[in-house]
Amino acid sequence: MARELLGMHLVRKLGSRELVGMIVEVEAYLGKRDPASHAFRGRTKRNDVMFWRGGHLYVYFTYGMHFCANVVTRNEGIGEAVLIRAVEPMKGIVTMRRNRGLPAQERNLRLLTSGPARFCEAFGIQREDNGTDLLGKKIYLVQKRRIPGSRVEASNRIGIKVGTKKRWRFFIRNNRFVSR
DNA sequence: TAGTTGATCGTCT
DNA sequence: GACGATCAACTAA
């Protein structure tokens, strides 16, 4: 599912604005069988949405200041999700720039959305978006072209201390907006 | 470019 | 009471 999400367009309605980003980098978190997953120790108030039916958005707050967003992927009770680590801005760059507080003279658009918390800030995703139904109209996915396997690269996941052997990070090779 | 550190707070132990 | 699926600012080289 993580691979499938690459290349999809994520649409976010924000007031009268529409923000669109193409997903270029993701990480899979495999519930109770993955020690790096929030769901590893079972269902709690925080990770509850991870255990919902697939097609919901799991948003969590971390490091005291950042939000990160995941697409829940399995049936009710399983607890697996895909973290969206980076998107390529397709529409609404002016709004993203404002949300991120980037100075007007900043030319490097990579700073807009290359990282899970940057993406959330650019798209205005926060606490209240946790549990959003992706079949609704506020946040949804549009399948565009399929990214061929030859353009997808896999690596170890980033920022974790356990489960580092698994290569469950997937990204589009040579895309400028993949994080580092 | 690589490496270090501070910010900041909800969650779980 | 410790620490995290991060980021930005800083230092050294």
CSV table of N, CA and C in Angstrom, one decimal, chain A residues 9-159:
chain,number,residue,atom,x,y,z
A,9,HIS,N,-2.1,12.0,-5.8
A,9,HIS,CA,-2.3,13.4,-5.4
A,9,HIS,C,-3.1,13.4,-4.2
A,10,LEU,N,-2.6,14.2,-3.2
A,10,LEU,CA,-3.4,14.4,-1.9
A,10,LEU,C,-4.0,15.8,-2.0
A,11,VAL,N,-5.3,15.8,-1.9
A,11,VAL,CA,-6.0,17.1,-2.0
A,11,VAL,C,-6.5,17.5,-0.7
A,12,ARG,N,-6.3,18.8,-0.3
A,12,ARG,CA,-6.7,19.3,1.0
A,12,ARG,C,-7.5,20.6,0.7
A,13,LYS,N,-8.8,20.5,1.1
A,13,LYS,CA,-9.6,21.7,1.1
A,13,LYS,C,-9.4,22.5,2.4
A,14,LEU,N,-9.0,23.8,2.2
A,14,LEU,CA,-8.7,24.6,3.4
A,14,LEU,C,-9.4,25.9,3.2
A,15,GLY,N,-10.6,26.1,3.8
A,15,GLY,CA,-11.4,27.2,3.5
A,15,GLY,C,-11.8,27.2,2.1
A,16,SER,N,-11.5,28.3,1.4
A,16,SER,CA,-11.9,28.4,-0.1
A,16,SER,C,-10.7,27.9,-0.9
A,17,ARG,N,-9.6,27.5,-0.3
A,17,ARG,CA,-8.4,27.1,-1.0
A,17,ARG,C,-8.4,25.6,-1.2
A,18,GLU,N,-7.7,25.2,-2.3
A,18,GLU,CA,-7.4,23.8,-2.5
A,18,GLU,C,-5.9,23.6,-2.6
A,19,LEU,N,-5.4,22.8,-1.8
A,19,LEU,CA,-4.0,22.5,-1.8
A,19,LEU,C,-3.8,21.1,-2.4
A,20,VAL,N,-2.8,20.9,-3.3
A,20,VAL,CA,-2.6,19.6,-3.8
A,20,VAL,C,-1.1,19.3,-3.8
A,21,GLY,N,-0.8,18.0,-3.4
A,21,GLY,CA,0.6,17.6,-3.4
A,21,GLY,C,0.7,16.2,-3.9
A,22,MET,N,1.7,15.9,-4.7
A,22,MET,CA,1.9,14.5,-5.1
A,22,MET,C,2.8,13.8,-4.1
A,23,ILE,N,2.3,12.6,-3.7
A,23,ILE,CA,3.1,11.9,-2.6
A,23,ILE,C,4.4,11.3,-3.3
A,24,VAL,N,5.5,11.7,-2.7
A,24,VAL,CA,6.8,11.2,-3.2
A,24,VAL,C,7.6,10.4,-2.2
A,25,GLU,N,7.2,10.4,-1.0
A,25,GLU,CA,8.0,9.6,0.0
A,25,GLU,C,7.0,9.2,1.2
A,26,VAL,N,7.1,7.9,1.5
A,26,VAL,CA,6.2,7.3,2.6
A,26,VAL,C,7.0,6.3,3.4
A,27,GLU,N,6.5,5.9,4.5
A,27,GLU,CA,7.0,4.8,5.3
A,27,GLU,C,5.8,4.0,5.9
A,28,ALA,N,6.0,2.7,5.8
A,28,ALA,CA,5.0,1.8,6.3
A,28,ALA,C,5.3,1.4,7.8
A,29,TYR,N,4.2,1.4,8.6
A,29,TYR,CA,4.3,1.0,10.0
A,29,TYR,C,3.2,-0.1,10.2
A,30,LEU,N,3.8,-1.3,10.6
A,30,LEU,CA,3.0,-2.5,10.5
A,30,LEU,C,2.5,-3.0,11.9
A,31,GLY,N,1.8,-2.0,12.6
A,31,GLY,CA,1.0,-2.4,13.7
A,31,GLY,C,1.7,-3.2,14.8
A,32,LYS,N,1.1,-4.2,15.3
A,32,LYS,CA,1.5,-5.0,16.4
A,32,LYS,C,2.8,-5.8,16.2
A,33,ARG,N,3.1,-6.0,14.9
A,33,ARG,CA,4.3,-6.8,14.6
A,33,ARG,C,5.5,-6.0,14.3
A,34,ASP,N,5.4,-4.7,14.5
A,34,ASP,CA,6.4,-3.7,14.1
A,34,ASP,C,6.8,-2.9,15.3
A,35,PRO,N,7.9,-3.1,16.0
A,35,PRO,CA,8.3,-2.4,17.2
A,35,PRO,C,8.4,-0.9,17.0
A,36,ALA,N,8.6,-0.4,15.8
A,36,ALA,CA,8.7,1.0,15.5
A,36,ALA,C,7.3,1.7,15.4
A,37,SER,N,6.3,0.9,15.3
A,37,SER,CA,5.0,1.4,15.1
A,37,SER,C,4.3,1.9,16.4
A,38,HIS,N,3.6,2.9,16.3
A,38,HIS,CA,2.8,3.4,17.5
A,38,HIS,C,1.9,2.4,18.0
A,39,ALA,N,1.5,1.5,17.1
A,39,ALA,CA,0.5,0.5,17.5
A,39,ALA,C,1.1,-0.8,18.1
A,40,PHE,N,2.4,-0.8,18.2
A,40,PHE,CA,3.1,-2.0,18.7
A,40,PHE,C,2.6,-2.5,20.0
A,41,ARG,N,2.4,-1.6,20.9
A,41,ARG,CA,1.9,-1.9,22.3
A,41,ARG,C,0.4,-2.0,22.4
A,42,GLY,N,-0.3,-2.0,21.3
A,42,GLY,CA,-1.7,-2.1,21.4
A,42,GLY,C,-2.4,-0.8,21.3
A,43,ARG,N,-3.7,-0.9,21.3
A,43,ARG,CA,-4.6,0.3,21.1
A,43,ARG,C,-4.6,1.2,22.3
A,44,THR,N,-4.4,2.5,22.1
A,44,THR,CA,-4.5,3.5,23.2
A,44,THR,C,-5.3,4.7,22.6
A,45,LYS,N,-5.5,5.6,23.5
A,45,LYS,CA,-6.3,6.8,23.1
A,45,LYS,C,-5.6,7.5,22.0
A,46,ARG,N,-4.2,7.6,22.1
A,46,ARG,CA,-3.5,8.3,21.1
A,46,ARG,C,-3.5,7.6,19.7
A,47,ASN,N,-3.3,6.3,19.7
A,47,ASN,CA,-3.2,5.7,18.4
A,47,ASN,C,-4.5,5.0,17.9
A,48,ASP,N,-5.6,5.4,18.5
A,48,ASP,CA,-6.8,4.7,18.2
A,48,ASP,C,-7.2,4.7,16.7
A,49,VAL,N,-6.9,5.8,16.1
A,49,VAL,CA,-7.3,5.9,14.7
A,49,VAL,C,-6.6,4.9,13.8
A,50,MET,N,-5.4,4.6,14.2
A,50,MET,CA,-4.6,3.6,13.5
A,50,MET,C,-5.3,2.3,13.3
A,51,PHE,N,-6.2,2.0,14.3
A,51,PHE,CA,-6.9,0.7,14.3
A,51,PHE,C,-8.3,0.8,13.7
A,52,TRP,N,-8.6,2.0,13.1
A,52,TRP,CA,-9.9,2.2,12.4
A,52,TRP,C,-9.8,1.5,11.1
A,53,ARG,N,-10.9,1.4,10.4
A,53,ARG,CA,-10.9,0.9,9.1
A,53,ARG,C,-10.0,1.7,8.1
A,54,GLY,N,-9.4,1.1,7.2
A,54,GLY,CA,-8.5,1.8,6.2
A,54,GLY,C,-9.3,2.9,5.5
A,55,GLY,N,-8.5,3.9,5.2
A,55,GLY,CA,-9.1,5.1,4.5
A,55,GLY,C,-9.4,6.2,5.4
A,56,HIS,N,-8.8,6.2,6.6
A,56,HIS,CA,-8.9,7.3,7.5
A,56,HIS,C,-7.5,7.9,7.7
A,57,LEU,N,-7.4,9.2,8.2
A,57,LEU,CA,-6.2,9.9,8.4
A,57,LEU,C,-5.8,9.8,9.9
A,58,TYR,N,-4.6,9.2,10.2
A,58,TYR,CA,-4.1,9.2,11.5
A,58,TYR,C,-3.1,10.3,11.7
A,59,VAL,N,-3.5,11.3,12.5
A,59,VAL,CA,-2.6,12.5,12.7
A,59,VAL,C,-2.1,12.4,14.2
A,60,TYR,N,-0.8,12.5,14.4
A,60,TYR,CA,-0.3,12.5,15.8
A,60,TYR,C,0.6,13.7,16.0
A,61,PHE,N,0.7,14.1,17.3
A,61,PHE,CA,1.5,15.2,17.7
A,61,PHE,C,2.8,14.7,18.3
A,62,THR,N,4.0,15.3,17.9
A,62,THR,CA,5.2,14.8,18.4
A,62,THR,C,6.2,15.8,18.7
A,63,TYR,N,7.2,15.5,19.5
A,63,TYR,CA,8.3,16.5,19.8
A,63,TYR,C,7.8,17.8,20.4
A,64,GLY,N,6.6,17.7,20.9
A,64,GLY,CA,6.0,18.9,21.5
A,64,GLY,C,5.6,20.1,20.6
A,65,MET,N,5.8,19.8,19.3
A,65,MET,CA,5.5,20.9,18.4
A,65,MET,C,5.1,20.5,17.0
A,66,HIS,N,5.2,19.3,16.6
A,66,HIS,CA,5.0,18.9,15.2
A,66,HIS,C,3.8,17.9,15.1
A,67,PHE,N,3.2,18.0,13.9
A,67,PHE,CA,2.2,17.0,13.5
A,67,PHE,C,2.7,16.1,12.4
A,68,CYS,N,2.3,14.8,12.3
A,68,CYS,CA,2.6,14.0,11.2
A,68,CYS,C,1.3,13.2,10.8
A,69,ALA,N,1.2,12.9,9.5
A,69,ALA,CA,0.0,12.3,9.0
A,69,ALA,C,0.2,11.0,8.4
A,70,ASN,N,-0.7,10.1,8.6
A,70,ASN,CA,-0.7,8.7,8.1
A,70,ASN,C,-2.0,8.3,7.4
A,71,VAL,N,-1.9,7.5,6.4
A,71,VAL,CA,-3.1,6.9,5.8
A,71,VAL,C,-3.2,5.5,6.4
A,72,VAL,N,-4.4,5.3,7.1
A,72,VAL,CA,-4.7,4.0,7.7
A,72,VAL,C,-5.0,3.0,6.6
A,73,THR,N,-4.5,1.8,6.7
A,73,THR,CA,-4.5,0.9,5.5
A,73,THR,C,-5.2,-0.4,5.6
A,74,ARG,N,-5.6,-0.8,6.9
A,74,ARG,CA,-6.1,-2.2,7.0
A,74,ARG,C,-7.5,-2.1,7.6
A,75,ASN,N,-8.1,-3.3,7.8
A,75,ASN,CA,-9.4,-3.3,8.4
A,75,ASN,C,-9.4,-2.9,9.9
A,76,GLU,N,-10.6,-2.7,10.4
A,76,GLU,CA,-10.8,-2.3,11.8
A,76,GLU,C,-10.0,-3.3,12.7
A,77,GLY,N,-9.3,-2.7,13.6
A,77,GLY,CA,-8.6,-3.5,14.6
A,77,GLY,C,-7.2,-4.0,14.3
A,78,ILE,N,-6.7,-3.8,13.1
A,78,ILE,CA,-5.4,-4.2,12.7
A,78,ILE,C,-4.3,-3.3,13.2
A,79,GLY,N,-4.4,-2.0,12.9
A,79,GLY,CA,-3.4,-1.0,13.4
A,79,GLY,C,-2.3,-0.8,12.5
A,80,GLU,N,-2.5,-0.7,11.2
A,80,GLU,CA,-1.3,-0.4,10.3
A,80,GLU,C,-1.6,0.8,9.5
A,81,ALA,N,-0.5,1.6,9.2
A,81,ALA,CA,-0.7,2.9,8.5
A,81,ALA,C,0.5,3.2,7.7
A,82,VAL,N,0.4,4.2,6.8
A,82,VAL,CA,1.6,4.6,6.0
A,82,VAL,C,1.8,6.1,6.3
A,83,LEU,N,2.9,6.4,6.8
A,83,LEU,CA,3.3,7.8,7.1
A,83,LEU,C,3.6,8.6,5.8
A,84,ILE,N,3.0,9.7,5.7
A,84,ILE,CA,3.4,10.5,4.5
A,84,ILE,C,4.6,11.4,4.9
A,85,ARG,N,5.7,11.2,4.3
A,85,ARG,CA,6.9,11.9,4.7
A,85,ARG,C,7.2,13.1,3.8
A,86,ALA,N,6.7,13.1,2.5
A,86,ALA,CA,7.0,14.2,1.7
A,86,ALA,C,6.0,14.2,0.5
A,87,VAL,N,5.7,15.4,0.0
A,87,VAL,CA,4.9,15.5,-1.2
A,87,VAL,C,5.6,16.6,-2.1
A,88,GLU,N,5.3,16.5,-3.4
A,88,GLU,CA,5.7,17.6,-4.3
A,88,GLU,C,4.5,18.5,-4.5
A,89,PRO,N,4.7,19.8,-4.1
A,89,PRO,CA,3.6,20.8,-4.3
A,89,PRO,C,3.1,20.9,-5.7
A,90,MET,N,1.8,20.7,-5.9
A,90,MET,CA,1.2,20.8,-7.3
A,90,MET,C,0.3,22.0,-7.4
A,91,LYS,N,-0.3,22.4,-6.3
A,91,LYS,CA,-1.3,23.5,-6.4
A,91,LYS,C,-1.4,24.1,-5.0
A,92,GLY,N,-1.5,25.5,-5.0
A,92,GLY,CA,-1.6,26.2,-3.7
A,92,GLY,C,-0.3,26.5,-3.0
A,93,ILE,N,0.7,26.7,-3.8
A,93,ILE,CA,2.0,27.0,-3.3
A,93,ILE,C,2.1,28.3,-2.4
A,94,VAL,N,1.3,29.3,-2.9
A,94,VAL,CA,1.3,30.5,-2.1
A,94,VAL,C,0.8,30.3,-0.7
A,95,THR,N,-0.3,29.5,-0.6
A,95,THR,CA,-0.9,29.2,0.7
A,95,THR,C,0.1,28.3,1.6
A,96,MET,N,0.7,27.4,0.9
A,96,MET,CA,1.7,26.5,1.6
A,96,MET,C,2.8,27.4,2.2
A,97,ARG,N,3.3,28.3,1.4
A,97,ARG,CA,4.4,29.2,1.8
A,97,ARG,C,4.0,30.0,3.0
A,98,ARG,N,2.7,30.5,3.0
A,98,ARG,CA,2.3,31.2,4.1
A,98,ARG,C,2.1,30.4,5.4
A,99,ASN,N,1.6,29.2,5.2
A,99,ASN,CA,1.4,28.2,6.3
A,99,ASN,C,2.7,27.9,6.9
A,100,ARG,N,3.8,27.8,6.1
A,100,ARG,CA,5.1,27.4,6.6
A,100,ARG,C,5.9,28.6,7.1
A,101,GLY,N,5.4,29.8,6.8
A,101,GLY,CA,6.1,31.0,7.3
A,101,GLY,C,7.4,31.2,6.5
A,102,LEU,N,7.5,30.8,5.3
A,102,LEU,CA,8.7,31.0,4.5
A,102,LEU,C,8.8,32.4,4.0
A,103,PRO,N,9.9,33.1,4.1
A,103,PRO,CA,10.1,34.4,3.6
A,103,PRO,C,9.8,34.5,2.1
A,104,ALA,N,9.3,35.6,1.7
A,104,ALA,CA,8.9,35.8,0.3
A,104,ALA,C,10.1,35.6,-0.7
A,105,GLN,N,11.3,35.9,-0.2
A,105,GLN,CA,12.4,35.8,-1.1
A,105,GLN,C,13.0,34.3,-1.2
A,106,GLU,N,12.4,33.4,-0.3
A,106,GLU,CA,12.9,32.1,-0.3
A,106,GLU,C,12.6,31.4,-1.6
A,107,ARG,N,13.6,30.9,-2.3
A,107,ARG,CA,13.3,30.3,-3.6
A,107,ARG,C,13.2,28.8,-3.6
A,108,ASN,N,13.8,28.2,-2.5
A,108,ASN,CA,13.9,26.8,-2.4
A,108,ASN,C,12.6,26.2,-1.9
A,109,LEU,N,11.7,25.7,-2.8
A,109,LEU,CA,10.4,25.1,-2.5
A,109,LEU,C,10.5,23.8,-1.8
A,110,ARG,N,11.7,23.2,-1.8
A,110,ARG,CA,11.9,22.0,-1.1
A,110,ARG,C,11.6,22.1,0.4
A,111,LEU,N,11.8,23.3,1.0
A,111,LEU,CA,11.6,23.5,2.4
A,111,LEU,C,10.1,23.5,2.7
A,112,LEU,N,9.2,23.5,1.7
A,112,LEU,CA,7.8,23.6,1.9
A,112,LEU,C,7.3,22.3,2.5
A,113,THR,N,7.6,21.2,1.8
A,113,THR,CA,6.9,19.9,2.1
A,113,THR,C,7.8,18.7,2.2
A,114,SER,N,9.2,18.9,2.3
A,114,SER,CA,10.1,17.7,2.3
A,114,SER,C,10.4,17.3,3.7
A,115,GLY,N,9.4,16.6,4.3
A,115,GLY,CA,9.5,16.1,5.7
A,115,GLY,C,8.1,16.0,6.2
A,116,PRO,N,7.8,15.0,7.1
A,116,PRO,CA,6.5,14.7,7.5
A,116,PRO,C,5.8,15.9,8.2
A,117,ALA,N,6.6,16.6,9.1
A,117,ALA,CA,6.0,17.7,9.8
A,117,ALA,C,5.9,19.0,8.9
A,118,ARG,N,6.8,19.1,8.0
A,118,ARG,CA,6.8,20.2,7.1
A,118,ARG,C,5.5,20.1,6.2
A,119,PHE,N,5.3,18.9,5.7
A,119,PHE,CA,4.1,18.6,4.9
A,119,PHE,C,2.8,19.0,5.7
A,120,CYS,N,2.8,18.5,6.9
A,120,CYS,CA,1.5,18.8,7.7
A,120,CYS,C,1.4,20.3,7.9
A,121,GLU,N,2.5,21.0,8.2
A,121,GLU,CA,2.4,22.5,8.4
A,121,GLU,C,1.9,23.2,7.1
A,122,ALA,N,2.5,22.8,6.0
A,122,ALA,CA,2.2,23.4,4.7
A,122,ALA,C,0.7,23.2,4.4
A,123,PHE,N,0.2,22.0,4.7
A,123,PHE,CA,-1.2,21.7,4.4
A,123,PHE,C,-2.2,22.0,5.5
A,124,GLY,N,-1.7,22.6,6.6
A,124,GLY,CA,-2.6,23.0,7.7
A,124,GLY,C,-3.2,21.8,8.4
A,125,ILE,N,-2.5,20.7,8.4
A,125,ILE,CA,-3.0,19.5,9.0
A,125,ILE,C,-2.6,19.4,10.5
A,126,GLN,N,-3.6,19.3,11.4
A,126,GLN,CA,-3.3,19.3,12.8
A,126,GLN,C,-4.3,18.4,13.6
A,127,ARG,N,-4.2,18.6,14.9
A,127,ARG,CA,-5.0,17.7,15.8
A,127,ARG,C,-6.4,17.4,15.3
A,128,GLU,N,-7.1,18.4,14.9
A,128,GLU,CA,-8.5,18.2,14.6
A,128,GLU,C,-8.7,17.4,13.3
A,129,ASP,N,-7.7,17.2,12.5
A,129,ASP,CA,-7.8,16.4,11.3
A,129,ASP,C,-7.6,14.9,11.6
A,130,ASN,N,-7.2,14.6,12.8
A,130,ASN,CA,-7.1,13.2,13.2
A,130,ASN,C,-8.4,12.5,13.0
A,131,GLY,N,-8.4,11.3,12.3
A,131,GLY,CA,-9.6,10.6,12.1
A,131,GLY,C,-10.5,11.0,10.9
A,132,THR,N,-9.9,11.9,10.1
A,132,THR,CA,-10.7,12.4,8.9
A,132,THR,C,-10.9,11.2,7.9
A,133,ASP,N,-12.1,11.1,7.4
A,133,ASP,CA,-12.5,10.1,6.5
A,133,ASP,C,-12.0,10.5,5.1
A,134,LEU,N,-11.1,9.8,4.5
A,134,LEU,CA,-10.5,10.1,3.2
A,134,LEU,C,-11.4,9.9,2.1
A,135,LEU,N,-12.6,9.4,2.3
A,135,LEU,CA,-13.6,9.3,1.3
A,135,LEU,C,-14.5,10.5,1.3
A,136,GLY,N,-14.2,11.5,2.2
A,136,GLY,CA,-15.0,12.7,2.3
A,136,GLY,C,-14.4,13.8,1.4
A,137,LYS,N,-14.8,15.0,1.7
A,137,LYS,CA,-14.4,16.1,0.8
A,137,LYS,C,-13.3,17.0,1.3
A,138,LYS,N,-12.9,16.8,2.5
A,138,LYS,CA,-11.9,17.8,3.1
A,138,LYS,C,-10.5,17.4,2.7
A,139,ILE,N,-10.2,16.1,2.9
A,139,ILE,CA,-8.9,15.5,2.5
A,139,ILE,C,-9.1,14.2,1.7
A,140,TYR,N,-8.6,14.1,0.5
A,140,TYR,CA,-8.8,12.9,-0.2
A,140,TYR,C,-7.6,12.6,-1.2
A,141,LEU,N,-7.6,11.4,-1.7
A,141,LEU,CA,-6.5,11.0,-2.6
A,141,LEU,C,-7.1,10.9,-4.0
A,142,VAL,N,-6.3,11.2,-5.0
A,142,VAL,CA,-6.6,11.1,-6.4
A,142,VAL,C,-5.5,10.2,-7.1
A,143,GLN,N,-5.9,9.1,-7.7
A,143,GLN,CA,-4.9,8.3,-8.3
A,143,GLN,C,-4.6,8.9,-9.7
A,144,LYS,N,-3.4,9.3,-9.9
A,144,LYS,CA,-3.0,9.8,-11.2
A,144,LYS,C,-2.2,8.7,-11.9
A,145,ARG,N,-1.1,8.9,-12.4
A,145,ARG,CA,-0.3,7.9,-13.1
A,145,ARG,C,0.3,6.9,-12.0
A,146,ARG,N,0.5,5.7,-12.4
A,146,ARG,CA,1.2,4.7,-11.6
A,146,ARG,C,2.7,4.9,-11.7
A,147,ILE,N,3.4,4.9,-10.6
A,147,ILE,CA,4.8,5.1,-10.7
A,147,ILE,C,5.4,3.7,-10.9
A,148,PRO,N,6.2,3.5,-12.0
A,148,PRO,CA,6.7,2.2,-12.3
A,148,PRO,C,7.7,1.8,-11.2
A,149,GLY,N,7.8,0.5,-10.9
A,149,GLY,CA,8.7,0.0,-9.9
A,149,GLY,C,10.2,0.4,-10.1
A,150,SER,N,10.6,0.6,-11.3
A,150,SER,CA,11.9,1.1,-11.6
A,150,SER,C,12.3,2.5,-11.1
A,151,ARG,N,11.2,3.2,-10.8
A,151,ARG,CA,11.4,4.6,-10.3
A,151,ARG,C,11.2,4.7,-8.8
A,152,VAL,N,10.9,3.5,-8.2
A,152,VAL,CA,10.7,3.5,-6.7
A,152,VAL,C,11.9,2.9,-6.0
A,153,GLU,N,12.3,3.6,-5.0
A,153,GLU,CA,13.5,3.1,-4.2
A,153,GLU,C,13.0,2.8,-2.8
A,154,ALA,N,13.6,1.8,-2.2
A,154,ALA,CA,13.3,1.5,-0.8
A,154,ALA,C,14.5,1.7,0.1
A,155,SER,N,14.3,2.0,1.3
A,155,SER,CA,15.4,2.2,2.3
A,155,SER,C,14.9,1.9,3.7
A,156,ASN,N,15.8,2.0,4.6
A,156,ASN,CA,15.4,1.9,6.0
A,156,ASN,C,14.6,3.1,6.4
A,157,ARG,N,13.8,3.0,7.4
A,157,ARG,CA,13.0,4.1,7.9
A,157,ARG,C,13.8,5.1,8.7
A,158,ILE,N,13.3,6.3,8.8
A,158,ILE,CA,14.1,7.4,9.4
A,158,ILE,C,13.6,7.8,10.7
A,159,GLY,N,14.5,8.1,11.6
A,159,GLY,CA,14.1,8.7,12.9
A,159,GLY,C,13.6,7.8,14.0
